[in-house]
Amino acid sequence: MKIYYAIPYLFLGNLIWAQQVQKDTVKSTEIKEVVLKKKTLQKKSDRMVYDVGNSPVAKGNNGFELLKQTPMLSSTDDKSLKVLGKGSTKIYINGKAQTMDADAIVDMLKSMPAENISKIEVITVPSSEFQVEGNEAIVNVILKKKSSDGINGNVKIEDQIAKSNSATLSTSFNYRKGKFGLQANVNGGKIVRDQYYILTNGNDGGAQPFSLKSEGDVVSKFGQWGGYLNMDYQLTDRQKLDFSFQHRDKEEKPSTTNFINELRNSGSLFEITQTLNTTNSKVSNQSYNLGYEWLTDDKGSKLNANASYMYFDKTGVNNNSTVLLNTQQQPVSILKQFNQSTPLRINNWALKADYVQQLKSGHVLSAGLAYNNTLTDSDTRFENILPPTGLDGNQSNHFAYEEKIYGIYGTWEKKWSDRTNTKLGLRYESTNAEGNVLDKNIQIERKDGDWLPFASFNYNMNEDHQFSTSFSSRVRRPSFWALNPVKIYLTANNYIQNNPFTQSELVYNTELQYIFKSSYFITASYGFTDRALEQVPLSGMKNDGSGESVLAYISTNYGTKKEFSLSFGMQKQYFKGIWQMNNSLVLGYNQYKGTVYGDPTDTQNLVTFQKYELDRQSQFVQLQLNNTIRLSPQKDWYLGVNYFYLSPIELVVGKMNTLHSLDLSLKKMHKNWTFSLEAKDVFGTNKNYIKGSDGFGNYNIVDQNQYNRKLVLGLTYNFGNQKVQKVKKSESANDDVRSRTGS
């Protein structure tokens, strides 16, 4: 991006006046325009900073779409973000980690006008002061803030036309008066998400091969509303208070799953059934954060203190029935019918304090401590409608769980010169957890203590060549929802089984990065995970004499995982800013090894599962091309051409086929209005197909169409005084809890 500055005449005023005193005649001086290039991509000591400012990419877009087009970030499912094609991503807003559940954070980003965003910081290997889980990267979204008294904001309306229609409305505004500042957003909408599944599992290697195929629609209908409020007050020149609040309500009314199931033995059709599931649920999620900052000297030393509270409450009832059909798919009799309530309540309190001391000769010392206390409660009830009617004690449970995490860290950073920087850190985390299945007298106790070192080194040869390397180790704890030992049924014999006996992962990451002219980067990274945790598909047979087969996705620690990637990227403008390119290529290698012997929650031996041996390795290629082309000299028409490609890749559950998608967009700016039209997944190629096998003839296939091909219409209006500046950053205390609340 080029910014043009005409040099003011007063810049030479004193010199010209001095000459006029001695001369009767003043010669005219020609002042030429000076052109400065603003770096939109900069590498700082521990992060990459993408300055979006008033970029045309941001105009008329939402926050999630803008993040997808940020260097090193990508999304293949429109629900999650990945850094350099690997791991998960923790979202920060203005330096505060978002503690809402994962779906709520994505919905918030999608409702946030991209015009509100000033900068995006990508931290691929977080240092010791950050609370992260496993190999999580950090993306910090810095919102714009008014630098003068007054108010500004925007209103955004969006309509998505796919198989069904969805509409959302969002309004945001900034206000500043003296020492007080406020940012607020309110959003809501009615969403319909359609999916079509073909689920197949069976055994083709035994004496009596069989297969079970379930095919049908999954339709989620829900209304939601929410928003956020950020406030700050400058107590003195050195002290500041800030407060933030986030809220989200979501109500499904209802969501339906309708599967036709065909069971075949030795290739012949044996039985046809229909499984119909309807879900009515409500989710309320709230987060509060209070922060204090004190600048203790003029060198940048400061004290930060933070207190947070997060509340998550989900109530839901699933009505499930399986009906026997004849060959004409007409109902014959009801085989199974039940209601299942799956509530989940999470309360989290957190405290955090950090102190940074700037010393002489470029030394920086920092230290901090953190405390998290989380209480979860889930009273799952499984009620049979058919005889034997009533509550099923084997599939009902009341699970209560408490987890306390104590953390302490220290870092030392030294700037040896303008070119060289070193940072070392050490973090210790202690986890004390107790879980109880109250109605079955099952107790789980976990006490872990982990030392987690960090090291980084940065060398800037000159403005054109920058090198950095880093190493970190982290703990990844299981999600709270996955600890509740409950079955979530897809069909009568195909379900997800959560597991309270899972252990935390130990994750080690190292990275080497080179940046050329602040526009091109090469990154090599390696990650190793011990006690790797995933949902593993297990095939089994019921022990009730029925001979029915079962496919269960068990949350468990299966073994080890290795990940290696080599990434090439660029962020560049051509033809005086007419064509803006943001492209990346990832070459990756993954390896999974381990063995799962059964379901540890099946204490009554209801199912006999076969051993699942995992020994997979995979090479893959991921390509992402983002292009924005200015169509008019007035800078009011823009064309977007975006494409991503992911080659076949091995996952724990099986091999996923190629994914790729072409997205096109057209934007028109007129004064304070932005009109946008987007065509996503133009050729309808973004579909999931995964096939896995266990080496014993058992296989499972997931064929999923999420109807990603859609037309999106958007309208954004900006109002008020548009003078903005970046917001000072402040971390949240309970940031390591956020990623464990979503499902």
XYZ file of C-alpha atoms in Angstrom:
743
model
C 0.000 0.000 0.000
C 1.354 3.450 -0.892
C 0.648 6.545 1.149
C 1.343 9.924 -0.448
C 2.489 12.912 1.577
C 2.884 16.397 0.082
C 5.618 18.185 2.083
C 4.122 21.260 3.768
C 5.540 24.628 2.678
C 6.159 25.539 6.310
C 8.732 22.726 6.512
C 11.158 25.088 4.686
C 9.753 28.281 6.167
C 12.666 29.188 8.453
C 15.256 28.677 5.740
C 13.346 30.745 3.177
C 12.738 33.556 5.698
C 16.483 33.739 6.484
C 17.291 34.014 2.809
C 14.679 36.737 2.283
C 16.365 38.934 4.913
C 19.515 39.036 2.801
C 17.948 39.032 -0.668
C 15.543 41.352 -2.417
C 14.355 38.614 -4.723
C 13.136 35.200 -3.650
C 13.444 32.352 -6.087
C 10.595 29.917 -6.206
C 11.319 26.417 -4.938
C 9.730 23.346 -6.479
C 8.605 20.849 -3.882
C 8.239 17.343 -5.231
C 5.836 14.730 -3.893
C 7.431 12.152 -1.611
C 6.150 8.589 -1.839
C 6.371 6.383 1.257
C 5.617 2.673 1.257
C 3.699 1.427 4.252
C 4.536 -2.129 5.319
C 1.343 -4.131 5.669
C 3.224 -7.225 6.879
C 5.842 -6.871 9.619
C 7.748 -9.370 11.751
C 8.198 -8.424 15.376
C 10.057 -10.367 18.032
C 7.411 -13.076 18.563
C 4.677 -12.357 16.032
C 3.723 -11.443 12.492
C 1.698 -8.214 12.274
C -0.735 -7.723 9.388
C -1.808 -4.059 9.146
C -5.202 -4.098 7.459
C -6.062 -0.468 8.275
C -8.316 0.754 5.490
C -7.400 -2.131 3.178
C -9.951 -2.845 0.426
C -9.930 -6.468 1.624
C -11.661 -5.287 4.807
C -14.349 -3.194 3.138
C -17.740 -4.881 3.350
C -16.230 -8.081 4.788
C -16.649 -9.687 8.201
C -13.930 -10.492 10.701
C -13.837 -14.220 10.006
C -13.469 -13.743 6.247
C -10.703 -11.203 6.828
C -8.818 -13.650 9.059
C -9.115 -16.315 6.367
C -7.224 -13.958 4.033
C -4.517 -13.113 6.569
C -1.013 -14.448 5.820
C -0.405 -17.896 7.402
C -4.131 -18.381 8.259
C -6.588 -20.654 6.463
C -9.955 -22.355 6.845
C -11.326 -25.322 4.920
C -14.593 -25.806 6.824
C -15.749 -22.206 7.425
C -15.896 -23.049 11.149
C -12.299 -22.997 12.343
C -8.990 -21.313 11.594
C -5.605 -22.974 11.261
C -2.129 -21.460 11.211
C 0.144 -22.816 8.465
C -2.276 -25.680 7.927
C -1.783 -27.282 11.344
C -3.012 -27.119 14.914
C -5.813 -25.056 16.350
C -6.030 -21.307 16.900
C -6.838 -19.278 20.002
C -8.532 -15.960 19.262
C -7.634 -12.805 21.187
C -9.486 -9.488 20.844
C -7.434 -6.443 21.845
C -5.029 -8.728 23.694
C -7.767 -10.505 25.650
C -8.249 -14.212 25.068
C -11.824 -15.091 24.195
C -13.265 -17.503 26.755
C -16.594 -18.128 25.052
C -17.236 -21.530 23.459
C -15.686 -22.142 20.033
C -18.942 -21.734 18.060
C -19.704 -18.454 19.823
C -16.296 -17.020 18.941
C -16.676 -17.917 15.259
C -20.179 -16.430 15.182
C -18.866 -13.263 16.848
C -16.126 -12.908 14.209
C -18.646 -13.466 11.425
C -20.877 -10.735 12.844
C -17.966 -8.301 13.301
C -17.549 -5.853 10.392
C -13.977 -6.112 9.125
C -13.860 -2.307 8.951
C -13.615 -2.374 12.770
C -10.242 -4.159 12.640
C -6.963 -2.257 12.648
C -4.339 -5.021 12.829
C -4.074 -8.795 13.032
C -1.186 -10.375 14.953
C -0.255 -14.014 14.313
C 1.857 -15.734 16.993
C 2.800 -19.168 15.685
C 4.801 -20.297 18.751
C 3.530 -18.495 21.884
C 6.085 -17.780 24.608
C 5.830 -18.658 28.297
C 3.628 -15.731 29.325
C 0.727 -16.978 27.206
C -1.757 -19.541 28.465
C -2.384 -21.851 25.523
C -3.317 -25.495 25.062
C -1.099 -27.895 23.120
C 0.082 -26.616 19.753
C -2.353 -23.718 19.651
C -1.265 -20.610 17.816
C -2.576 -17.177 18.789
C -4.352 -14.681 16.560
C -4.808 -11.283 18.196
C -7.407 -9.046 16.525
C -6.806 -5.371 17.324
C -9.920 -3.260 16.881
C -9.897 0.360 15.841
C -10.414 2.960 18.535
C -11.307 6.616 18.361
C -8.486 9.045 19.028
C -10.757 12.076 19.445
C -14.003 12.716 21.291
C -17.151 11.624 19.525
C -18.797 8.521 18.145
C -18.536 6.343 15.062
C -19.726 2.933 14.014
C -21.352 0.824 11.354
C -24.346 -1.338 10.553
C -24.005 -4.545 8.546
C -26.750 -6.691 7.013
C -25.929 -10.042 5.421
C -28.030 -12.658 3.671
C -26.738 -16.113 2.711
C -28.530 -18.043 0.011
C -27.611 -21.731 -0.083
C -29.945 -24.732 0.098
C -31.721 -22.689 2.763
C -31.629 -18.989 3.535
C -29.880 -17.365 6.523
C -29.873 -13.689 7.519
C -27.864 -11.744 10.105
C -27.735 -8.159 11.353
C -24.882 -6.499 13.251
C -24.279 -2.996 14.548
C -21.094 -1.679 16.162
C -19.976 1.670 17.516
C -17.056 3.392 19.261
C -17.388 6.256 21.712
C -14.729 8.375 23.402
C -15.053 11.293 25.814
C -11.900 12.436 27.558
C -10.449 9.569 29.575
C -13.364 7.220 28.893
C -13.733 4.963 25.865
C -16.344 2.429 24.844
C -16.731 -0.168 22.081
C -19.932 -2.137 21.596
C -21.466 -4.632 19.198
C -24.913 -6.196 19.013
C -25.711 -8.926 16.500
C -28.349 -11.519 15.782
C -29.946 -13.583 13.101
C -31.759 -16.704 11.976
C -29.462 -19.432 10.694
C -30.181 -22.648 8.801
C -27.356 -25.129 8.230
C -28.065 -28.031 5.898
C -25.925 -31.151 5.623
C -26.244 -34.454 3.818
C -24.487 -37.514 5.219
C -23.680 -40.982 3.940
C -22.209 -43.010 6.823
C -20.975 -46.507 6.024
C -19.264 -49.041 8.241
C -18.760 -52.773 8.177
C -16.327 -55.646 7.721
C -15.246 -57.031 4.372
C -12.549 -59.413 5.567
C -14.405 -62.007 7.645
C -16.333 -65.181 6.870
C -19.606 -63.236 7.053
C -18.988 -59.740 5.659
C -21.550 -57.085 6.484
C -22.136 -53.388 5.924
C -24.386 -50.764 7.466
C -25.126 -47.663 5.402
C -26.921 -44.649 6.902
C -27.925 -41.865 4.537
C -29.942 -38.704 5.017
C -30.269 -35.052 5.932
C -29.108 -33.135 8.987
C -30.812 -29.745 9.292
C -29.926 -27.285 12.055
C -32.266 -24.327 12.567
C -31.519 -21.796 15.253
C -31.893 -18.196 16.213
C -29.099 -16.379 17.993
C -28.221 -12.983 19.349
C -25.282 -11.586 21.235
C -22.627 -8.933 21.348
C -19.752 -7.474 23.289
C -18.954 -4.380 25.330
C -15.425 -3.054 25.934
C -14.768 -0.068 28.209
C -11.570 1.604 29.372
C -10.872 4.490 31.720
C -7.537 6.301 32.133
C -7.164 6.739 35.894
C -3.878 8.661 35.546
C -1.233 9.067 32.876
C 0.193 5.715 33.979
C -2.838 3.749 35.191
C -5.777 2.333 33.266
C -8.832 0.217 34.026
C -10.644 -1.815 31.390
C -13.739 -3.996 31.420
C -15.182 -6.297 28.787
C -18.380 -8.306 28.546
C -19.507 -10.824 25.940
C -22.824 -12.580 25.596
C -24.376 -15.086 23.239
C -27.739 -16.875 23.250
C -28.490 -19.625 20.767
C -31.698 -21.615 20.474
C -32.241 -24.612 18.201
C -35.888 -25.031 17.231
C -35.519 -27.810 16.254
C -32.627 -29.525 14.521
C -33.408 -32.799 12.774
C -31.498 -35.875 11.631
C -33.259 -38.250 9.260
C -31.298 -41.368 8.224
C -32.307 -44.404 6.181
C -30.200 -47.358 7.363
C -29.503 -50.430 5.189
C -27.901 -53.505 6.777
C -26.390 -56.055 4.394
C -24.972 -59.484 5.238
C -22.738 -61.186 2.652
C -23.865 -58.573 0.139
C -27.608 -59.276 0.520
C -30.049 -56.766 1.997
C -30.984 -57.921 5.490
C -32.823 -54.994 7.112
C -33.959 -51.434 6.396
C -34.619 -48.982 9.225
C -35.170 -45.257 9.615
C -33.646 -43.197 12.426
C -35.225 -39.823 13.159
C -33.692 -37.517 15.741
C -35.013 -34.080 16.725
C -33.114 -31.759 19.045
C -34.371 -28.736 20.937
C -31.656 -26.930 22.845
C -30.638 -23.592 24.313
C -27.147 -22.283 24.904
C -26.260 -19.242 26.983
C -22.636 -18.127 27.179
C -21.329 -15.094 29.069
C -17.844 -13.802 29.784
C -16.698 -10.953 32.066
C -13.207 -9.507 32.322
C -11.757 -6.764 34.532
C -8.203 -5.554 33.951
C -5.772 -3.080 35.508
C -2.563 -1.708 33.995
C 0.107 0.376 35.738
C 3.105 1.766 33.872
C 5.738 1.840 36.604
C 8.406 3.841 34.738
C 9.134 5.639 31.478
C 11.025 2.684 29.993
C 7.951 0.488 29.472
C 7.932 -1.470 32.737
C 4.380 -2.312 33.765
C 2.123 -4.342 36.004
C -0.982 -6.068 34.637
C -3.680 -7.678 36.762
C -6.758 -9.431 35.445
C -9.842 -11.189 36.803
C -12.272 -13.157 34.637
C -15.496 -15.105 34.947
C -17.072 -17.301 32.297
C -20.479 -18.984 32.398
C -21.696 -21.612 29.923
C -25.123 -23.237 30.158
C -26.526 -25.680 27.632
C -29.849 -27.475 27.948
C -31.111 -29.841 25.305
C -33.391 -32.800 24.684
C -32.980 -35.306 21.844
C -35.994 -37.332 20.740
C -34.753 -40.420 18.886
C -36.685 -43.220 17.230
C -35.697 -46.108 14.951
C -38.420 -47.675 12.793
C -38.297 -50.964 10.829
C -39.144 -50.459 7.152
C -40.158 -52.886 4.406
C -38.448 -53.028 1.032
C -40.708 -50.174 -0.164
C -39.419 -48.135 2.799
C -42.821 -48.097 4.505
C -43.039 -48.276 8.335
C -43.567 -51.730 9.833
C -42.817 -51.339 13.557
C -40.892 -49.179 16.022
C -37.673 -50.860 17.130
C -36.271 -48.271 19.504
C -37.445 -44.953 20.885
C -35.905 -42.806 23.594
C -35.440 -39.280 24.897
C -32.010 -38.084 25.927
C -31.311 -34.863 27.807
C -27.700 -33.653 27.638
C -27.265 -30.543 29.800
C -23.869 -29.015 30.456
C -23.051 -26.170 32.845
C -19.577 -24.661 33.197
C -18.432 -22.010 35.654
C -14.891 -20.681 35.447
C -13.115 -18.140 37.657
C -9.613 -16.982 36.847
C -6.966 -14.595 38.150
C -3.797 -13.488 36.422
C -0.981 -11.058 37.228
C 2.123 -10.143 35.217
C 5.010 -7.787 35.759
C 7.486 -6.665 33.083
C 10.700 -4.871 34.090
C 12.759 -3.022 31.494
C 16.404 -2.995 32.566
C 19.470 -1.285 31.234
C 21.410 -2.602 28.234
C 18.266 -4.020 26.626
C 17.427 -6.662 29.247
C 13.735 -7.362 29.918
C 12.549 -9.548 32.790
C 8.963 -10.650 33.224
C 7.164 -12.891 35.687
C 3.579 -13.843 36.308
C 1.174 -16.226 37.920
C -2.279 -17.502 37.062
C -5.066 -19.454 38.692
C -8.038 -21.152 37.058
C -10.918 -22.899 38.780
C -13.520 -24.666 36.645
C -16.682 -26.457 37.758
C -18.737 -28.499 35.302
C -22.021 -30.281 35.885
C -23.897 -32.542 33.488
C -26.916 -34.570 34.571
C -27.564 -36.720 31.493
C -30.859 -38.616 31.416
C -31.719 -41.461 29.026
C -35.413 -42.419 29.033
C -36.832 -45.371 27.105
C -40.236 -44.762 25.500
C -40.698 -48.438 24.543
C -40.714 -51.245 27.141
C -38.869 -51.458 29.410
C -39.988 -47.854 29.766
C -38.492 -45.314 32.099
C -35.034 -44.178 33.004
C -32.175 -46.341 31.727
C -29.603 -46.386 34.510
C -26.854 -47.806 32.291
C -26.996 -44.834 29.913
C -27.834 -42.095 32.378
C -25.264 -40.414 34.573
C -24.755 -37.299 36.638
C -21.174 -36.149 36.114
C -19.587 -33.404 38.219
C -16.050 -32.246 37.577
C -13.742 -29.702 39.215
C -10.395 -28.633 37.817
C -7.831 -26.271 39.339
C -4.844 -25.063 37.337
C -1.982 -23.164 38.931
C 0.537 -21.529 36.643
C 3.715 -19.535 37.155
C 6.217 -18.314 34.601
C 9.341 -16.242 34.128
C 11.031 -14.912 30.976
C 14.272 -13.156 30.127
C 14.650 -11.182 26.923
C 17.750 -9.437 25.636
C 18.065 -7.093 22.674
C 21.727 -7.434 21.830
C 21.541 -4.924 18.987
C 19.080 -3.555 16.458
C 19.546 -6.840 14.620
C 19.575 -9.519 17.315
C 17.070 -10.522 20.000
C 16.931 -13.523 22.356
C 14.129 -14.691 24.630
C 14.086 -17.561 27.151
C 11.152 -18.624 29.292
C 9.991 -21.311 31.690
C 6.438 -22.066 32.739
C 5.177 -24.475 35.380
C 1.575 -25.671 35.370
C -0.018 -27.805 38.065
C -3.393 -29.433 37.400
C -5.586 -30.888 40.152
C -8.820 -32.431 38.894
C -11.578 -34.522 40.433
C -14.541 -36.023 38.614
C -17.456 -38.019 39.951
C -20.235 -39.933 38.242
C -22.531 -39.353 41.190
C -25.127 -42.027 40.511
C -22.564 -44.765 39.749
C -19.884 -44.078 42.349
C -17.180 -43.687 39.696
C -14.385 -41.299 40.665
C -11.633 -39.806 38.541
C -8.652 -38.016 40.040
C -5.818 -36.362 38.159
C -2.759 -34.546 39.484
C -0.197 -33.337 36.967
C 2.767 -31.013 37.172
C 4.630 -29.952 34.035
C 7.700 -27.789 33.396
C 7.310 -26.088 30.008
C 10.419 -24.364 28.570
C 10.490 -21.809 25.752
C 13.320 -20.294 23.697
C 13.495 -17.985 20.677
C 16.177 -16.186 18.687
C 15.686 -13.427 16.101
C 18.295 -12.046 13.716
C 17.657 -9.203 11.283
C 20.488 -9.127 8.789
C 19.019 -5.922 7.364
C 15.578 -4.574 6.443
C 15.273 -7.171 3.685
C 16.350 -10.328 5.538
C 14.918 -11.518 8.864
C 15.515 -14.867 10.562
C 13.887 -16.355 13.655
C 13.737 -19.690 15.428
C 11.734 -20.823 18.447
C 10.923 -23.834 20.612
C 8.077 -24.392 23.065
C 6.387 -27.161 25.036
C 2.772 -27.165 26.133
C -0.002 -29.215 27.729
C -3.295 -29.838 25.947
C -6.138 -30.855 28.223
C -9.311 -32.604 27.022
C -12.395 -30.508 26.352
C -14.885 -30.346 29.202
C -17.722 -31.737 27.086
C -15.553 -34.757 26.125
C -14.976 -35.746 29.780
C -18.638 -36.480 30.468
C -19.017 -40.277 29.920
C -22.142 -40.060 27.776
C -23.134 -41.516 24.411
C -24.271 -39.164 21.646
C -26.270 -41.235 19.162
C -26.096 -40.766 15.400
C -28.050 -43.974 14.750
C -29.081 -46.813 17.061
C -25.657 -48.488 16.747
C -23.452 -45.578 15.663
C -22.526 -43.143 18.401
C -19.884 -40.919 20.000
C -18.615 -42.021 23.414
C -17.011 -39.417 25.681
C -14.369 -40.513 28.156
C -13.481 -39.060 31.607
C -10.290 -41.158 31.787
C -8.465 -39.264 29.031
C -5.129 -37.703 29.929
C -3.590 -34.418 28.862
C -1.353 -34.325 25.807
C 2.266 -33.167 25.960
C 3.124 -31.126 22.862
C 6.555 -29.942 21.685
C 6.926 -27.434 18.842
C 9.906 -25.946 17.053
C 9.965 -23.463 14.170
C 12.441 -21.766 11.842
C 11.310 -18.757 9.782
C 12.858 -16.494 7.145
C 11.223 -13.268 5.889
C 12.354 -11.382 2.793
C 11.489 -7.711 2.263
C 8.533 -7.960 4.671
C 6.567 -9.601 1.862
C 7.786 -13.181 1.487
C 8.251 -15.833 4.158
C 9.459 -19.421 4.482
C 8.596 -21.383 7.636
C 9.755 -24.850 8.646
C 8.027 -26.350 11.688
C 8.061 -29.653 13.570
C 5.694 -30.835 16.277
C 5.648 -33.951 18.458
C 2.677 -34.966 20.619
C 2.817 -37.617 23.347
C -0.407 -39.196 24.671
C -2.149 -37.832 21.573
C -5.889 -37.441 22.091
C -8.551 -37.952 19.425
C -11.908 -39.584 18.642
C -10.975 -43.070 17.430
C -13.492 -45.279 15.542
C -13.892 -48.691 17.231
C -15.860 -51.580 15.754
C -17.547 -54.008 18.109
C -20.338 -56.484 18.771
C -23.053 -56.243 21.432
C -22.880 -58.871 24.176
C -26.668 -59.143 24.640
C -27.010 -62.075 22.234
C -28.451 -59.928 19.427
C -25.289 -60.114 17.343
C -25.662 -56.430 16.428
C -22.547 -54.595 15.305
C -21.535 -51.234 16.798
C -19.371 -48.367 15.564
C -18.316 -46.047 18.374
C -16.119 -42.947 18.161
C -14.211 -43.102 21.461
C -12.417 -40.038 22.853
C -9.121 -41.478 24.030
C -5.315 -41.195 24.110
C -4.133 -43.379 21.242
C -0.335 -42.841 21.124
C 1.968 -40.330 19.414
C 1.675 -37.811 16.588
C 4.392 -36.134 14.532
C 3.819 -33.142 12.265
C 6.270 -31.483 9.879
C 5.516 -28.656 7.455
C 7.399 -26.379 5.084
C 5.446 -23.234 4.215
C 6.012 -20.582 1.564
C 4.007 -17.356 1.592
C 3.789 -13.873 0.173
C 1.797 -10.694 0.724
C 2.441 -8.246 -2.109
C 0.889 -5.482 -4.200
C 1.459 -4.936 -7.899
C 0.679 -2.247 -10.462
C 0.622 0.575 -7.907
C -1.756 -1.252 -5.604
C -4.229 -2.367 -8.255
C -3.563 -6.065 -7.616
C -3.092 -7.300 -4.040
C -1.933 -10.894 -3.584
C -1.816 -13.022 -0.448
C -0.697 -16.537 -1.333
C 0.677 -19.494 0.621
C 1.830 -23.038 -0.070
C 2.242 -25.680 2.654
C 4.071 -28.978 2.163
C 3.296 -31.249 5.093
C 3.981 -34.660 6.578
C 1.985 -36.268 9.426
C 2.524 -39.524 11.272
C 0.159 -41.226 13.761
C 1.092 -44.283 15.834
C -0.722 -46.045 18.656
C -3.111 -48.743 19.824
C -6.578 -48.553 21.399
C -7.824 -51.729 23.088
C -11.422 -50.828 23.895
C -13.861 -48.485 25.583
C -12.650 -47.687 29.130
C -16.105 -46.389 30.071
C -17.775 -49.755 29.322
C -17.407 -51.059 32.866
C -20.269 -53.586 32.399
C -18.800 -55.148 29.226
C -21.867 -54.380 27.128
C -19.856 -54.404 23.884
C -16.781 -56.335 22.770
C -14.559 -54.024 20.740
C -11.754 -55.062 18.454
C -8.285 -53.649 18.989
C -7.588 -50.550 16.893
C -3.996 -50.273 15.690
C -2.931 -46.974 14.225
C 0.171 -46.624 12.050
C -0.430 -43.971 9.419
C 1.699 -41.452 7.641
C 0.736 -38.911 5.072
C 2.232 -36.276 2.790
C -0.030 -33.416 1.796
C -0.077 -30.114 -0.056
C -2.179 -27.082 0.849
C -2.439 -24.090 -1.455
C -4.240 -20.834 -0.747
C -4.527 -17.972 -3.254
C -6.199 -14.711 -2.228
C -6.385 -11.909 -4.790
C -8.022 -8.484 -4.602
C -8.149 -6.439 -7.823
C -9.124 -2.770 -7.984
C -11.429 -2.264 -10.958
C -11.705 1.538 -10.997
C -9.318 4.519 -10.611
C -11.726 5.966 -8.025
C -11.030 2.930 -5.770
C -14.714 2.123 -5.431
C -14.988 -1.206 -7.311
C -13.074 -4.348 -6.242
C -12.996 -7.937 -7.446
C -11.943 -10.782 -5.150
C -10.706 -14.135 -6.471
C -9.838 -16.673 -3.751
C -8.964 -20.341 -4.084
C -7.783 -23.057 -1.720
C -6.662 -26.622 -2.354
C -5.912 -29.417 0.112
C -4.592 -32.694 -1.249
C -5.654 -36.076 0.215
C -4.454 -36.353 3.800
C -4.419 -39.066 6.448
C -6.258 -38.287 9.688
C -6.679 -40.419 12.789
C -10.157 -41.524 11.649
C -9.080 -42.223 8.060
C -7.962 -40.717 4.772
C -9.703 -37.553 3.631
C -10.087 -36.917 -0.086
C -9.118 -33.708 -1.886
C -10.787 -30.468 -0.803
C -10.781 -27.355 -2.962
C -12.959 -24.297 -3.462
C -13.149 -21.184 -5.633
C -14.715 -18.031 -4.121
C -15.527 -14.863 -6.060
C -16.601 -11.486 -4.696
C -17.548 -8.067 -6.034
C -17.614 -4.929 -3.874
C -18.802 -1.399 -4.533
C -18.045 1.539 -2.208
C -20.161 4.686 -2.352
C -19.473 7.320 0.298
C -20.189 5.575 3.622
C -21.866 2.575 1.988
C -20.325 -0.741 0.934
C -22.265 -3.228 -1.184
C -20.896 -6.753 -1.563
C -21.798 -9.872 -3.514
C -19.948 -13.144 -2.895
C -20.185 -16.523 -4.618
C -18.629 -19.174 -2.357
C -17.508 -22.628 -3.462
C -18.545 -21.807 -7.039
C -18.148 -25.368 -8.340
C -19.471 -27.149 -5.223
C -16.195 -29.003 -4.612
C -15.782 -28.354 -0.856
C -17.134 -31.683 0.416
C -15.715 -34.072 3.024
C -15.085 -37.731 2.223
C -13.136 -39.784 4.780
C -12.475 -43.522 4.700
C -10.689 -45.406 7.442
C -9.888 -49.032 8.303
C -8.310 -50.804 11.275
C -6.357 -53.598 9.563
C -8.851 -56.318 10.606
C -11.315 -55.812 7.760
C -13.370 -53.211 9.651
C -13.916 -49.946 7.806
C -15.901 -46.731 8.163
C -16.725 -44.014 5.638
C -17.996 -40.472 6.236
C -19.341 -38.715 3.139
C -20.517 -35.223 4.099
C -21.952 -32.408 2.000
C -22.294 -29.150 3.970
C -23.727 -27.235 1.000
C -20.849 -24.769 1.035
C -21.858 -23.396 -2.356
C -23.763 -20.239 -1.513
C -24.453 -16.646 -2.529
C -23.835 -13.971 0.112
C -25.281 -10.459 -0.128
C -23.905 -7.801 2.206
C -24.609 -4.153 2.979
C -22.489 -2.046 5.372
C -22.996 1.574 6.425
C -20.311 3.498 8.340
C -21.309 6.555 10.356
C -19.684 9.165 12.595
C -16.138 10.407 13.004
C -13.809 7.823 11.444
C -10.569 8.922 13.190
C -9.186 5.833 14.898
C -6.121 4.474 16.657
C -5.127 1.043 17.884
C -6.254 -0.255 21.260
C -3.772 -1.076 23.999
C -3.639 -4.777 24.691
C -4.686 -6.551 27.870
C -4.793 -10.315 28.418
C -7.637 -12.314 29.891
C -7.063 -14.523 32.902
C -9.098 -17.540 31.798
C -7.824 -17.759 28.239
C -6.809 -21.434 28.462
C -10.423 -22.476 29.127
C -12.040 -21.085 25.968
C -11.031 -23.841 23.548
C -12.231 -26.569 25.912
C -15.864 -25.430 26.153
C -16.881 -25.931 22.521
C -17.830 -29.239 20.975
